[in-house]
C-alpha positions as a Markdown table, in Angstrom:
| # | Residue | x | y | z |
|---|---|---|---|---|
| 1 | Met | -39.4 | 87.3 | 60.9 |
| 2 | Phe | -37.7 | 85.2 | 63.5 |
| 3 | Thr | -40.2 | 82.5 | 62.8 |
| 4 | Asn | -39.5 | 82.6 | 59.1 |
| 5 | Ala | -35.8 | 82.5 | 59.6 |
| 6 | Leu | -36.2 | 79.5 | 61.9 |
| 7 | Val | -38.3 | 77.7 | 59.4 |
| 8 | Ala | -35.8 | 78.4 | 56.7 |
| 9 | Leu | -32.9 | 77.1 | 58.9 |
| 10 | Val | -34.8 | 73.9 | 59.7 |
| 11 | Ala | -35.6 | 73.4 | 56.1 |
| 12 | Thr | -32.0 | 73.8 | 55.0 |
| 13 | Ser | -30.8 | 71.3 | 57.6 |
| 14 | Leu | -33.3 | 68.7 | 56.5 |
| 15 | Ala | -32.4 | 69.2 | 52.9 |
| 16 | Gly | -28.7 | 68.6 | 53.7 |
| 17 | Gln | -29.5 | 65.4 | 55.5 |
| 18 | Ala | -31.6 | 64.1 | 52.7 |
| 19 | Leu | -28.8 | 64.9 | 50.2 |
| 20 | Ala | -26.2 | 63.1 | 52.3 |
| 21 | Ala | -28.5 | 60.1 | 52.7 |
| 22 | Gly | -29.0 | 59.9 | 48.9 |
| 23 | Ala | -25.3 | 59.9 | 48.3 |
| 24 | His | -24.6 | 57.2 | 50.8 |
| 25 | His | -27.3 | 54.9 | 49.3 |
| 26 | Ala | -25.9 | 55.4 | 45.8 |
| 27 | His | -22.4 | 54.3 | 47.2 |
| 28 | Gln | -24.0 | 51.2 | 48.6 |
| 29 | Gln | -25.6 | 50.3 | 45.3 |
| 30 | Leu | -22.2 | 50.7 | 43.6 |
| 31 | His | -20.7 | 48.2 | 46.0 |
| 32 | Met | -23.5 | 45.8 | 45.5 |
| 33 | Lys | -22.9 | 45.7 | 41.6 |
| 34 | Arg | -19.2 | 45.3 | 42.0 |
| 35 | Asp | -19.7 | 42.4 | 44.4 |
| 36 | Leu | -22.1 | 40.8 | 42.0 |
| 37 | Val | -19.6 | 41.0 | 39.2 |
| 38 | Thr | -16.5 | 39.8 | 41.0 |
| 39 | Glu | -18.3 | 36.7 | 42.4 |
| 40 | Val | -19.1 | 35.2 | 38.9 |
| 41 | Val | -16.7 | 32.3 | 38.3 |
| 42 | Thr | -16.5 | 30.5 | 35.0 |
| 43 | Val | -14.5 | 27.3 | 34.4 |
| 44 | Thr | -14.2 | 25.7 | 31.0 |
| 45 | Asp | -12.4 | 22.5 | 30.0 |
| 46 | Trp | -12.7 | 20.3 | 27.0 |
| 47 | Val | -12.5 | 16.5 | 26.3 |
| 48 | Thr | -11.4 | 15.5 | 22.9 |
| 49 | Val | -11.4 | 11.9 | 21.6 |
| 50 | Tyr | -9.7 | 11.2 | 18.3 |
| 51 | Ala | -11.2 | 8.6 | 16.0 |
| 52 | Thr | -8.6 | 7.4 | 13.6 |
| 53 | Gly | -8.6 | 4.9 | 10.7 |
| 54 | Arg | -6.8 | 1.6 | 11.3 |
| 55 | Lys | -5.6 | 2.2 | 14.9 |
| 56 | His | -7.7 | 3.8 | 17.6 |
| 57 | Tyr | -6.0 | 6.3 | 19.9 |
| 58 | Ala | -7.8 | 8.1 | 22.7 |
| 59 | Pro | -5.6 | 11.1 | 23.8 |
| 60 | Thr | -7.9 | 12.7 | 26.4 |
| 61 | Arg | -7.9 | 16.3 | 27.1 |
| 62 | Arg | -10.4 | 17.2 | 29.8 |
| 63 | Thr | -14.2 | 17.1 | 30.1 |
| 64 | Ser | -15.8 | 20.5 | 29.4 |
| 65 | Ser | -18.1 | 21.8 | 32.1 |
| 66 | Thr | -19.3 | 25.3 | 32.6 |
| 67 | Thr | -20.7 | 26.3 | 36.0 |
| 68 | Ser | -21.8 | 29.8 | 36.7 |
| 69 | Thr | -22.9 | 30.9 | 40.2 |
| 70 | Thr | -24.4 | 34.3 | 41.0 |
| 71 | Thr | -24.3 | 35.7 | 44.6 |
| 72 | Ser | -26.2 | 38.8 | 45.5 |
| 73 | Val | -25.4 | 41.0 | 48.5 |
| 74 | Ser | -28.4 | 42.6 | 50.3 |
| 75 | Ile | -27.7 | 45.9 | 51.9 |
| 76 | Ala | -30.3 | 47.6 | 54.0 |
| 77 | Ala | -31.4 | 51.0 | 52.9 |
| 78 | Ala | -30.3 | 53.8 | 55.2 |
| 79 | Ala | -32.9 | 56.3 | 54.3 |
| 80 | Pro | -36.6 | 56.1 | 54.9 |
| 81 | Pro | -38.9 | 54.9 | 53.5 |
| 82 | Pro | -37.4 | 51.4 | 53.2 |
| 83 | Pro | -36.4 | 50.2 | 49.7 |
| 84 | Pro | -38.3 | 47.5 | 47.9 |
| 85 | Pro | -37.2 | 44.0 | 48.8 |
| 86 | Ala | -34.2 | 42.7 | 46.9 |
| 87 | Pro | -35.1 | 40.3 | 44.1 |
| 88 | Thr | -34.4 | 36.6 | 44.6 |
| 89 | Pro | -31.3 | 35.6 | 42.7 |
| 90 | Glu | -32.0 | 33.2 | 39.7 |
| 91 | Ala | -30.3 | 29.9 | 39.9 |
| 92 | Val | -27.9 | 29.3 | 36.9 |
| 93 | Pro | -27.9 | 25.7 | 35.8 |
| 94 | Thr | -24.7 | 23.8 | 35.6 |
| 95 | Thr | -23.9 | 22.5 | 32.1 |
| 96 | Leu | -21.7 | 19.5 | 31.2 |
| 97 | Ala | -20.7 | 19.3 | 27.6 |
| 98 | Thr | -18.6 | 16.5 | 26.1 |
| 99 | Gln | -17.6 | 16.6 | 22.5 |
| 100 | Val | -16.2 | 13.9 | 20.2 |
| 101 | Lys | -13.9 | 15.5 | 17.8 |
| 102 | Pro | -13.5 | 13.9 | 14.3 |
| 103 | Ser | -11.1 | 16.5 | 13.0 |
| 104 | Pro | -9.3 | 19.6 | 14.3 |
| 105 | Ser | -11.3 | 21.9 | 12.0 |
| 106 | Glu | -14.5 | 21.1 | 13.9 |
| 107 | Gln | -13.1 | 22.0 | 17.3 |
| 108 | Pro | -15.2 | 24.8 | 18.9 |
| 109 | Ala | -13.4 | 27.9 | 19.9 |
| 110 | Pro | -12.4 | 27.8 | 23.7 |
| 111 | Ala | -13.5 | 30.5 | 26.1 |
| 112 | Pro | -10.9 | 33.3 | 26.4 |
| 113 | Glu | -10.7 | 32.8 | 30.2 |
| 114 | Ala | -9.2 | 29.2 | 29.7 |
| 115 | Pro | -8.0 | 28.6 | 26.2 |
| 116 | Ala | -7.3 | 25.0 | 25.4 |
| 117 | Pro | -4.1 | 24.1 | 23.5 |
| 118 | Ala | -4.7 | 23.0 | 19.9 |
| 119 | Pro | -4.2 | 19.2 | 19.4 |
| 120 | Glu | -1.7 | 17.7 | 17.1 |
| 121 | Ala | -3.2 | 16.5 | 13.8 |
| 122 | Pro | -3.4 | 12.7 | 13.5 |
| 123 | Pro | -1.0 | 11.2 | 10.9 |
| 124 | Ala | -2.3 | 11.4 | 7.4 |
| 125 | Glu | -2.1 | 7.7 | 6.6 |
| 126 | Glu | -4.2 | 6.9 | 9.7 |
| 127 | Asn | -7.1 | 9.2 | 8.7 |
| 128 | Asn | -8.7 | 6.6 | 6.5 |
| 129 | Gln | -12.3 | 6.6 | 7.6 |
| 130 | Ala | -14.8 | 5.1 | 5.2 |
| 131 | Pro | -16.8 | 7.6 | 3.1 |
| 132 | Pro | -20.5 | 7.9 | 3.9 |
| 133 | Pro | -22.8 | 5.6 | 2.0 |
| 134 | Pro | -24.2 | 7.1 | -1.2 |
| 135 | Pro | -27.7 | 8.6 | -1.0 |
| 136 | Pro | -30.6 | 6.4 | -1.9 |
| 137 | Ala | -31.7 | 6.3 | -5.5 |
| 138 | Pro | -34.5 | 8.6 | -6.4 |
| 139 | Pro | -38.0 | 7.0 | -6.7 |
| 140 | Ala | -38.9 | 5.7 | -10.1 |
| 141 | Pro | -41.3 | 7.7 | -12.2 |
| 142 | Ser | -45.0 | 6.7 | -12.1 |
| 143 | Gln | -45.1 | 6.0 | -15.9 |
| 144 | Pro | -44.5 | 2.5 | -17.1 |
| 145 | Ala | -40.9 | 1.4 | -17.5 |
| 146 | Pro | -39.8 | 0.7 | -21.1 |
| 147 | Ala | -39.3 | -2.9 | -22.1 |
| 148 | Pro | -35.8 | -4.1 | -21.3 |
| 149 | Ala | -33.3 | -4.3 | -24.1 |
| 150 | Pro | -32.4 | -7.8 | -25.2 |
| 151 | Ala | -29.4 | -9.3 | -23.4 |
| 152 | Pro | -26.1 | -9.1 | -25.3 |
| 153 | Pro | -24.7 | -12.4 | -26.6 |
| 154 | Ala | -22.5 | -14.3 | -24.1 |
| 155 | Pro | -18.8 | -13.7 | -24.7 |
| 156 | Ala | -16.9 | -16.4 | -26.4 |
| 157 | Pro | -14.9 | -18.7 | -24.1 |
| 158 | Val | -11.3 | -17.7 | -23.5 |
| 159 | Lys | -8.9 | -19.7 | -25.6 |
| 160 | Pro | -5.6 | -20.7 | -24.2 |
| 161 | Pro | -2.8 | -18.4 | -25.3 |
| 162 | Gln | -0.7 | -19.5 | -28.2 |
| 163 | Asn | 2.6 | -21.1 | -27.4 |
| 164 | Asn | 5.2 | -18.3 | -27.5 |
| 165 | Gly | 8.2 | -20.7 | -27.7 |
| 166 | Pro | 10.0 | -22.4 | -30.6 |
| 167 | Ser | 6.8 | -23.1 | -32.5 |
| 168 | Ala | 6.6 | -19.3 | -33.0 |
| 169 | Gly | 10.3 | -18.9 | -33.8 |
| 170 | Lys | 13.4 | -18.4 | -31.8 |
| 171 | Pro | 13.5 | -18.6 | -28.0 |
| 172 | Gln | 12.8 | -15.1 | -26.6 |
| 173 | Arg | 15.3 | -13.1 | -24.6 |
| 174 | Gly | 14.1 | -11.4 | -21.4 |
| 175 | Leu | 15.3 | -8.8 | -18.9 |
| 176 | Pro | 15.2 | -9.5 | -15.1 |
| 177 | Tyr | 15.3 | -6.1 | -13.3 |
| 178 | Asn | 14.8 | -4.3 | -10.0 |
| 179 | Asp | 15.4 | -0.7 | -11.2 |
| 180 | Pro | 13.1 | 0.0 | -14.2 |
| 181 | Asn | 15.1 | 3.2 | -15.0 |
| 182 | Leu | 17.8 | 0.9 | -16.4 |
| 183 | Leu | 15.6 | -0.9 | -18.9 |
| 184 | Pro | 15.4 | 1.7 | -21.8 |
| 185 | Ala | 19.1 | 1.4 | -22.5 |
| 186 | Phe | 18.5 | -2.3 | -23.6 |
| 187 | Leu | 15.7 | -1.3 | -26.0 |
| 188 | Gly | 15.6 | 0.2 | -29.5 |
| 189 | Ala | 15.3 | -0.7 | -33.1 |
| 190 | Asn | 18.0 | -3.5 | -32.9 |
| 191 | Ser | 17.0 | -4.9 | -29.5 |
| 192 | Lys | 16.2 | -8.7 | -29.4 |
| 193 | Val | 14.5 | -8.4 | -26.0 |
| 194 | Thr | 10.7 | -9.2 | -25.9 |
| 195 | Trp | 9.8 | -9.7 | -22.2 |
| 196 | Thr | 10.7 | -8.7 | -18.7 |
| 197 | Tyr | 10.0 | -9.6 | -15.1 |
| 198 | Asn | 11.0 | -8.3 | -11.6 |
| 199 | Trp | 10.4 | -11.2 | -9.2 |
| 200 | Gly | 7.2 | -9.4 | -8.3 |
| 201 | Gln | 3.5 | -9.3 | -9.1 |
| 202 | Tyr | 2.9 | -6.0 | -10.8 |
| 203 | Asp | 4.5 | -4.2 | -13.7 |
| 204 | Asp | 6.5 | -1.0 | -13.0 |
| 205 | Ser | 8.8 | -1.3 | -16.0 |
| 206 | Asn | 7.2 | 1.5 | -18.0 |
| 207 | Val | 8.5 | 0.0 | -21.2 |
| 208 | Asp | 6.7 | -1.7 | -24.1 |
| 209 | Leu | 7.6 | -5.3 | -23.2 |
| 210 | Glu | 5.5 | -8.2 | -22.1 |
| 211 | Phe | 5.6 | -8.3 | -18.3 |
| 212 | Val | 5.5 | -11.8 | -16.6 |
| 213 | Pro | 4.3 | -11.6 | -13.0 |
| 214 | Met | 5.7 | -14.0 | -10.4 |
| 215 | Leu | 4.0 | -15.4 | -7.2 |
| 216 | Trp | 7.4 | -15.9 | -5.6 |
| 217 | Gly | 6.4 | -17.6 | -2.4 |
| 218 | Asp | 3.5 | -18.6 | -0.1 |
| 219 | Ser | 4.5 | -16.3 | 2.8 |
| 220 | Lys | 5.1 | -12.5 | 3.4 |
| 221 | Gly | 1.6 | -11.7 | 2.1 |
| 222 | Phe | 2.2 | -12.8 | -1.5 |
| 223 | Pro | -0.8 | -15.2 | -1.7 |
| 224 | Ala | -3.2 | -12.4 | -0.5 |
| 225 | Thr | -2.4 | -10.2 | -3.4 |
| 226 | Trp | -1.7 | -12.7 | -6.1 |
| 227 | Ala | -5.2 | -13.3 | -7.6 |
| 228 | Gln | -5.9 | -9.6 | -8.1 |
| 229 | Asn | -2.4 | -8.8 | -9.5 |
| 230 | Ala | -2.2 | -11.8 | -11.7 |
| 231 | Gln | -5.6 | -11.0 | -13.3 |
| 232 | Lys | -4.6 | -7.4 | -13.7 |
| 233 | Ala | -1.4 | -8.4 | -15.5 |
| 234 | Ile | -3.4 | -10.8 | -17.8 |
| 235 | Asp | -5.8 | -8.0 | -18.6 |
| 236 | Ser | -2.9 | -5.8 | -19.5 |
| 237 | Gly | -1.4 | -8.3 | -21.9 |
| 238 | Ser | 0.7 | -10.8 | -19.9 |
| 239 | Lys | 0.5 | -14.2 | -21.5 |
| 240 | Cys | 2.4 | -16.2 | -18.9 |
| 241 | Leu | 2.7 | -16.5 | -15.1 |
| 242 | Leu | 5.6 | -17.6 | -12.9 |
| 243 | Ser | 5.2 | -19.7 | -9.7 |
| 244 | Phe | 7.6 | -20.0 | -6.8 |
| 245 | Asn | 11.2 | -18.7 | -6.8 |
| 246 | Glu | 13.7 | -21.4 | -5.9 |
| 247 | Pro | 11.6 | -23.2 | -3.3 |
| 248 | Asp | 14.5 | -25.8 | -3.0 |
| 249 | Leu | 16.7 | -23.1 | -1.4 |
| 250 | Asp | 16.4 | -22.0 | 2.2 |
| 251 | Ser | 17.1 | -18.3 | 1.5 |
| 252 | Gln | 14.4 | -18.1 | -1.2 |
| 253 | Ala | 10.8 | -19.5 | -1.2 |
| 254 | Asn | 12.0 | -22.4 | 0.9 |
| 255 | Met | 9.1 | -24.9 | 0.5 |
| 256 | Ser | 8.8 | -28.6 | 0.6 |
| 257 | Pro | 7.7 | -30.3 | -2.6 |
| 258 | Ser | 4.4 | -31.4 | -1.1 |
| 259 | His | 3.7 | -27.9 | 0.3 |
| 260 | Ala | 4.6 | -26.3 | -3.0 |
| 261 | Ala | 2.3 | -28.7 | -4.8 |
| 262 | Gln | -0.7 | -27.8 | -2.6 |
| 263 | Ala | 0.0 | -24.1 | -2.9 |
| 264 | His | 0.5 | -24.2 | -6.6 |
| 265 | Ile | -2.9 | -26.0 | -7.1 |
| 266 | Lys | -4.6 | -23.4 | -4.9 |
| 267 | Leu | -3.0 | -20.2 | -6.3 |
| 268 | Met | -1.9 | -21.0 | -9.8 |
| 269 | Asn | -4.5 | -23.5 | -11.1 |
| 270 | Pro | -7.3 | -20.9 | -11.2 |
| 271 | Phe | -5.5 | -19.2 | -14.1 |
| 272 | Ala | -5.3 | -22.3 | -16.3 |
| 273 | Gly | -6.7 | -21.4 | -19.7 |
| 274 | Lys | -6.2 | -17.7 | -19.1 |
| 275 | Ala | -2.4 | -17.7 | -19.3 |
| 276 | Arg | 0.4 | -20.3 | -19.6 |
| 277 | Ile | 1.7 | -21.3 | -16.2 |
| 278 | Gly | 5.2 | -22.1 | -15.1 |
| 279 | Ser | 6.4 | -24.6 | -12.6 |
| 280 | Pro | 8.4 | -23.5 | -9.5 |
| 281 | Ala | 11.9 | -22.3 | -10.5 |
| 282 | Ile | 14.6 | -24.7 | -9.3 |
| 283 | Thr | 18.3 | -24.3 | -8.8 |
| 284 | Asn | 20.9 | -26.4 | -10.6 |
| 285 | Ser | 22.1 | -27.9 | -7.3 |
| 286 | Gly | 22.8 | -31.7 | -7.5 |
| 287 | Ser | 22.2 | -32.1 | -3.7 |
| 288 | Pro | 19.5 | -34.4 | -2.5 |
| 289 | Asn | 16.1 | -32.7 | -2.4 |
| 290 | Met | 17.3 | -29.9 | -4.5 |
| 291 | Gly | 17.2 | -29.0 | -8.2 |
| 292 | Ile | 15.8 | -31.8 | -10.5 |
| 293 | Ser | 15.4 | -34.1 | -7.5 |
| 294 | Trp | 13.1 | -31.5 | -5.8 |
| 295 | Met | 11.1 | -31.0 | -9.0 |
| 296 | Lys | 10.5 | -34.7 | -9.4 |
| 297 | Gln | 9.1 | -34.8 | -5.8 |
| 298 | Phe | 6.9 | -31.8 | -6.6 |
| 299 | Phe | 5.3 | -33.5 | -9.6 |
| 300 | Asp | 4.8 | -36.7 | -7.6 |
| 301 | Ala | 3.0 | -34.6 | -4.9 |
| 302 | Cys | 0.9 | -32.9 | -7.6 |
| 303 | Ala | -0.5 | -36.3 | -8.7 |
| 304 | Gly | -1.4 | -34.8 | -12.1 |
| 305 | Gln | -3.4 | -31.9 | -10.5 |
| 306 | Cys | -0.9 | -29.1 | -11.0 |
| 307 | Ala | -1.4 | -26.8 | -14.0 |
| 308 | Val | 2.1 | -26.5 | -15.5 |
| 309 | Asp | 2.8 | -25.6 | -19.1 |
| 310 | Phe | 6.5 | -25.2 | -18.9 |
| 311 | Val | 9.3 | -26.0 | -16.4 |
| 312 | Val | 11.5 | -23.2 | -15.0 |
| 313 | Ala | 15.2 | -23.6 | -14.2 |
| 314 | His | 18.1 | -21.5 | -12.9 |
| 315 | Ala | 21.8 | -22.3 | -13.5 |
| 316 | Tyr | 25.0 | -20.7 | -12.2 |
| 317 | Gly | 28.7 | -21.5 | -12.2 |
| 318 | Leu | 28.7 | -23.8 | -15.2 |
| 319 | Thr | 30.6 | -23.8 | -18.5 |
| 320 | Val | 28.6 | -23.3 | -21.7 |
| 321 | Asp | 28.5 | -27.1 | -22.4 |
| 322 | Gln | 27.5 | -27.9 | -18.8 |
| 323 | Phe | 24.8 | -25.3 | -19.0 |
| 324 | Leu | 23.3 | -26.6 | -22.2 |
| 325 | Gln | 23.5 | -30.2 | -20.9 |
| 326 | His | 21.7 | -29.1 | -17.7 |
| 327 | Leu | 18.8 | -27.8 | -19.8 |
| 328 | Val | 18.6 | -31.1 | -21.7 |
| 329 | Asp | 18.5 | -32.9 | -18.4 |
| 330 | Val | 15.6 | -30.8 | -17.2 |
| 331 | His | 13.7 | -31.2 | -20.4 |
| 332 | Glu | 14.2 | -35.0 | -20.4 |
| 333 | Ala | 13.2 | -35.3 | -16.8 |
| 334 | Phe | 9.8 | -33.6 | -17.2 |
| 335 | Gly | 9.0 | -33.6 | -20.9 |
| 336 | Lys | 7.9 | -30.0 | -21.0 |
| 337 | Pro | 9.2 | -26.8 | -22.6 |
| 338 | Val | 11.9 | -25.0 | -20.5 |
| 339 | Trp | 12.3 | -21.4 | -19.4 |
| 340 | Val | 15.6 | -20.3 | -17.9 |
| 341 | Thr | 14.7 | -17.2 | -15.9 |
| 342 | Glu | 18.2 | -16.9 | -14.2 |
| 343 | Phe | 21.6 | -18.0 | -15.3 |
| 344 | Gly | 25.2 | -16.6 | -15.1 |
| 345 | Phe | 28.8 | -17.4 | -15.9 |
| 346 | Asn | 31.9 | -16.9 | -14.0 |
| 347 | Gly | 34.9 | -15.0 | -15.3 |
| 348 | Ser | 36.0 | -11.6 | -16.5 |
| 349 | Asp | 33.7 | -9.4 | -18.6 |
| 350 | Asp | 35.4 | -10.6 | -21.8 |
| 351 | Glu | 35.2 | -14.3 | -20.7 |
| 352 | Val | 31.5 | -13.9 | -19.7 |
| 353 | Asn | 30.8 | -12.1 | -23.0 |
| 354 | Gly | 32.3 | -14.9 | -25.0 |
| 355 | Met | 30.4 | -17.6 | -23.2 |
| 356 | Leu | 27.1 | -15.6 | -23.4 |
| 357 | Ala | 27.6 | -15.1 | -27.1 |
| 358 | Glu | 28.1 | -18.8 | -27.7 |
| 359 | Thr | 25.0 | -19.6 | -25.5 |
| 360 | Val | 22.8 | -17.3 | -27.5 |
| 361 | Arg | 24.0 | -18.8 | -30.8 |
| 362 | Gln | 23.3 | -22.3 | -29.6 |
| 363 | Leu | 19.9 | -21.6 | -28.1 |
| 364 | Glu | 18.7 | -19.7 | -31.2 |
| 365 | Thr | 20.2 | -21.7 | -34.0 |
| 366 | Asn | 20.7 | -25.3 | -32.8 |
| 367 | Pro | 17.5 | -27.5 | -33.1 |
| 368 | Lys | 18.8 | -29.6 | -30.2 |
| 369 | Tyr | 17.7 | -26.9 | -27.9 |
| 370 | Ser | 14.4 | -26.1 | -29.5 |
| 371 | Phe | 12.6 | -27.0 | -26.3 |
| 372 | Val | 13.9 | -23.8 | -24.7 |
| 373 | Glu | 11.1 | -21.1 | -25.0 |
| 374 | Arg | 12.6 | -18.2 | -23.1 |
| 375 | Tyr | 15.8 | -17.3 | -21.3 |
| 376 | Ala | 17.1 | -14.3 | -19.2 |
| 377 | Tyr | 20.6 | -13.6 | -18.1 |
| 378 | Phe | 21.1 | -12.3 | -14.5 |
| 379 | Phe | 20.4 | -9.4 | -14.4 |
| 380 | Val | 19.8 | -5.7 | -15.3 |
| 381 | Ala | 21.9 | -4.0 | -12.6 |
| 382 | Glu | 25.1 | -2.1 | -12.1 |
| 383 | Gly | 28.0 | -4.5 | -12.0 |
| 384 | His | 26.1 | -7.1 | -13.9 |
| 385 | Met | 24.5 | -6.3 | -17.3 |
| 386 | Val | 25.0 | -2.5 | -16.6 |
| 387 | Ser | 28.2 | -0.5 | -16.4 |
| 388 | Gly | 28.1 | 3.2 | -15.8 |
| 389 | Gly | 24.4 | 3.4 | -16.5 |
| 390 | Arg | 24.7 | 1.7 | -19.9 |
| 391 | Pro | 24.7 | -1.9 | -21.0 |
| 392 | Ser | 28.0 | -3.6 | -20.1 |
| 393 | Lys | 29.9 | -5.5 | -22.8 |
| 394 | Tyr | 28.0 | -8.8 | -22.2 |
| 395 | Gly | 24.8 | -6.9 | -21.5 |
| 396 | Asn | 25.0 | -5.4 | -25.0 |
| 397 | Thr | 25.7 | -8.9 | -26.4 |
| 398 | Phe | 22.6 | -10.3 | -24.8 |
| 399 | Ala | 20.3 | -7.5 | -25.8 |
| 400 | Phe | 21.5 | -6.7 | -29.3 |
| 401 | Ser | 23.6 | -9.5 | -30.8 |
| 402 | Asn | 22.6 | -11.2 | -34.0 |
| 403 | Val | 23.0 | -14.9 | -34.6 |
């Protein structure tokens, strides 16, 4: 019995040691897992390069690289038999990722450990990237192609527009404007106005009048857009084109006669036969190298090469008789029809109204001035031909008076 008791006591003691050893080993394993987790380090950054349209900016964020490193802790087993050898840790490759970002919508979501701030969107007007090229045309079917249709007849050559001046009736009244919203008040069943212009190349009048585009000058980008805009105006019904605006005046087109002649040949001559072409518009200054004197030098420099169907003149600060005589002088100097695209009288509204009424009567009834094709008083704007949003007294006379 003693022997049995002793055996039981020894067995109990050994079992307790084994139980204690197992618990301690499990605690070691727990620490080994925790160390494995807490030693994983992740770093994430991003580099973003913006590609814009006309300008190229490169606001850099940071290069994105992700490096993961795993460290294992080997702990000796306390209980026999010895544990199996710890596995060799696998090396985690380091990855470097660089991303070119065409738009914010394509940005990959950042890792939650290091979120990257959202970039500001590029300005809308600079996001003008060219569209992708169209896909290639599908292959032609294997069957024989049908015989081509006969070519259409060649279009008839463009005939020069008919003269819109005295040969077609009275000289035509026109409206110079900047604000197209003021034009409708000058129109209606009794209006005598037939054309308009705005010192520019394209029509924004939104009214049913012939628009006459103007080149204006050879600087400020006007020549670059002229050919396209002039052709567009002709296609839309414009019959005439205006050249440079007061090149004899420093504050306007400011061109020498020889320079103007060269530019006129280059920019206006291509439309000969498609539309009637005006000369540069001159002031009524009597100073040397201005007005009629400037225009004579212009035609000398042209040497017969400038396409000009009518001469354009401006006049300010004259009486009615002086104004009419100036038009005669212009016509006699150059022997061509005359357009007056700007003129104005000095005085009160009543005085201006009386002078304008007499001018309209003379131009439209007196055969002496039959060389005048078109004329336009300066101009459709508040304080001039407009008062309180409506035609002023002399604005109404110009647009609606009968003679």
